[in-house]
């Protein structure tokens, strides 16, 4: 008898991070980092876990989205689904009625991603492999089969994707990765709600810890940005790159003007200078702020947006996010697009579980897609890791390649209970 | 004592349209036209009604989105809100936690639109005016105050918007509108699920009824598209424009090839040739299919998308939708952008209540924004109007300007009861 999917359990989990201004930026002054958490269950007792990261209010809507899409999953044959996760992903994103609520964006897009990722977690656990290794073990043909090329073909054909994926040396790079890890940068010092002393102290610690870069939130107050950049530069010395992140607070012209003021401090990149959908706006900003790099992606809803950002030469850095798009399949598509256009991928992380999940994609990119870690690093933020069964490990400013099977999203049962909203002990 | 908002009632209303293949197209073979219906109540007993149109599954998620955002509305002072609907709209779209689920797109974006529109309904009822007339009675400064220019300024400044809105002749055009109505085209003949005989019969009826154009769904089967175009052309004669609508089924290259085959039948426009977010794709298609016009917008999530479609010269026709974006304020922004770029607006309608609602925006555009009906018409689809308290009236192929106060969204209490999902009599 073959196993079927029997249930999708969901949890509305929220961490009261706003009490300490962790995660505060110009657009998100008081976030409560949250997870719409998903457990996909099978008739033979297996489980796949995943989550969608949100910042508080609305996490219940995200949970409702997952619950609704679950109706498309329950009853399906587990082996058939796991053997063709490309078809599974297309089925969830392509349902003709749910699709109206997107397509491929917002609550329903992320809900599809959560279910796709839960299925990947199950597959990786069955294979007894961490996700990066599972993906890197797939043939170029299997990987291409994961991607929906319908709207991407004008920028990347399946044949071009195959060619990228046939790059030799996967094994050597996997060995290298296991030995050396993957470079990280840290956003921990730079939250807008931290005072100058805390900024200086954490910046120095970042250097001592071996991080490749630090990142500062900007866009609240221009004088304060200049002061904080000076403090950070003094703390880290002349050589360590400092990126800045405006979290979408500016219009196009404002971004260009503001960055002209910050330019003397040589920011390594400006992240989210404006609205995430504004491809042409990013292109204009990039032209104006050169040689400062332009980075975006954590709010990039689907591969078609990334396709256009690359086609328009609008960005220097592709910031994939583990839970924003329609799951791992969409992220494989984005990695392939970035490789085709030769633009480095530096994943967005932090939040809840984003470090744990997205590291797999960056590592798979190194081993099997771009084949390089040059100009690449994964964001790291130092909180909420204690809630994860397989928390990330940072050593000498590098992510240590995870060896535990799965996609990294599993939260401790005790944390799920404590932080369930609104009835968990943390909230009552 | 001033009144406050006390409650937001929501209804999951679904009409079993899939049983008759009304509304069937290449992407949506079996839609059940639905409404996430909203009643915004005040402490003095007033009500504002609005809805979000969906096509069935997921309507409950849309309802959940509205319910969640309602927490931002309940308790607010009614007069303060209605006096500054620009601030109200920014408050709903800009909430730093809910915003993460968009921004300005998908379930949470449309939920904000529903609440903004319910407030407009209340304001119009208090003013005893239909929405188009209320909007057309506002000063250029008041209208500009409705729009969030943060991400639009690089294409349209408030000063340019004021100039557009200071166009003289509002009163004459309002009189003209009340006398002549607004041209309509009909999609009723062209659903993909209709057989050839029904297509021919309904096409002939459309001519007899005085419609300015008919529209055919295409993209399912190329031979069938050619055959159906022939049948429709024979039925309507050589002069009536026939538009075609692919509902996003094609990639960019496929759209160009397919349209080359249909070109001999001189389609007036190709609607939704590809993914709605693909600005650069639409630009490429437009260049290739010229002189066939390119139209899109019913899935355009926010004004930034429309801004870019116009900046890139990607479209010939702007298809606003009453419930896709963040409400009437966003649609005012889009009308102003279209006027700035000189591109005609031909609203998307049909569905449930979209005709009733969107006609107000087209009429306001004529009276106060573009100042013309040239090359402009509102889509009309001939079903589900009986459920509305103020159904549209079509006379001689024209929308009759509505005179009932409000935004047109109010559904009969009896219909709400009968079609409530899943417990209403229509579903049990």
Short mmCIF file of C-alpha atoms in Angstrom, two decimals, chain A residues 245-252 254-256 259 270-275 281-282 285 294-296, chain B residues 151:
data_model
loop_
_atom_site.label_atom_id
_atom_site.label_comp_id
_atom_site.label_asym_id
_atom_site.label_seq_id
_atom_site.Cartn_x
_atom_site.Cartn_y
_atom_site.Cartn_z
CA UNK A 245 19.54 48.82 3.66
CA UNK A 246 16.63 51.25 3.21
CA UNK A 247 13.83 48.66 3.35
CA UNK A 248 11.88 50.37 0.55
CA UNK A 249 11.31 53.73 2.23
CA UNK A 250 12.42 55.85 -0.71
CA UNK A 251 11.02 56.80 -4.06
CA UNK A 252 13.39 56.64 -7.01
CA UNK A 254 14.85 60.27 -3.14
CA UNK A 255 16.98 57.12 -3.20
CA UNK A 256 19.38 58.71 -5.64
CA UNK A 259 22.67 57.81 -1.58
CA UNK A 270 22.25 49.80 -1.16
CA UNK A 271 19.55 47.26 -0.42
CA UNK A 272 15.86 47.78 -1.19
CA UNK A 273 16.24 51.43 -2.14
CA UNK A 274 12.62 51.55 -3.31
CA UNK A 275 9.46 49.54 -3.95
CA UNK A 281 13.19 52.34 -10.81
CA UNK A 282 15.98 50.05 -9.63
CA UNK A 285 18.93 54.06 -9.25
CA UNK A 294 22.10 47.80 -5.89
CA UNK A 295 20.59 44.79 -4.11
CA UNK A 296 17.03 43.59 -3.77
CA UNK B 151 6.74 55.49 -5.55
#
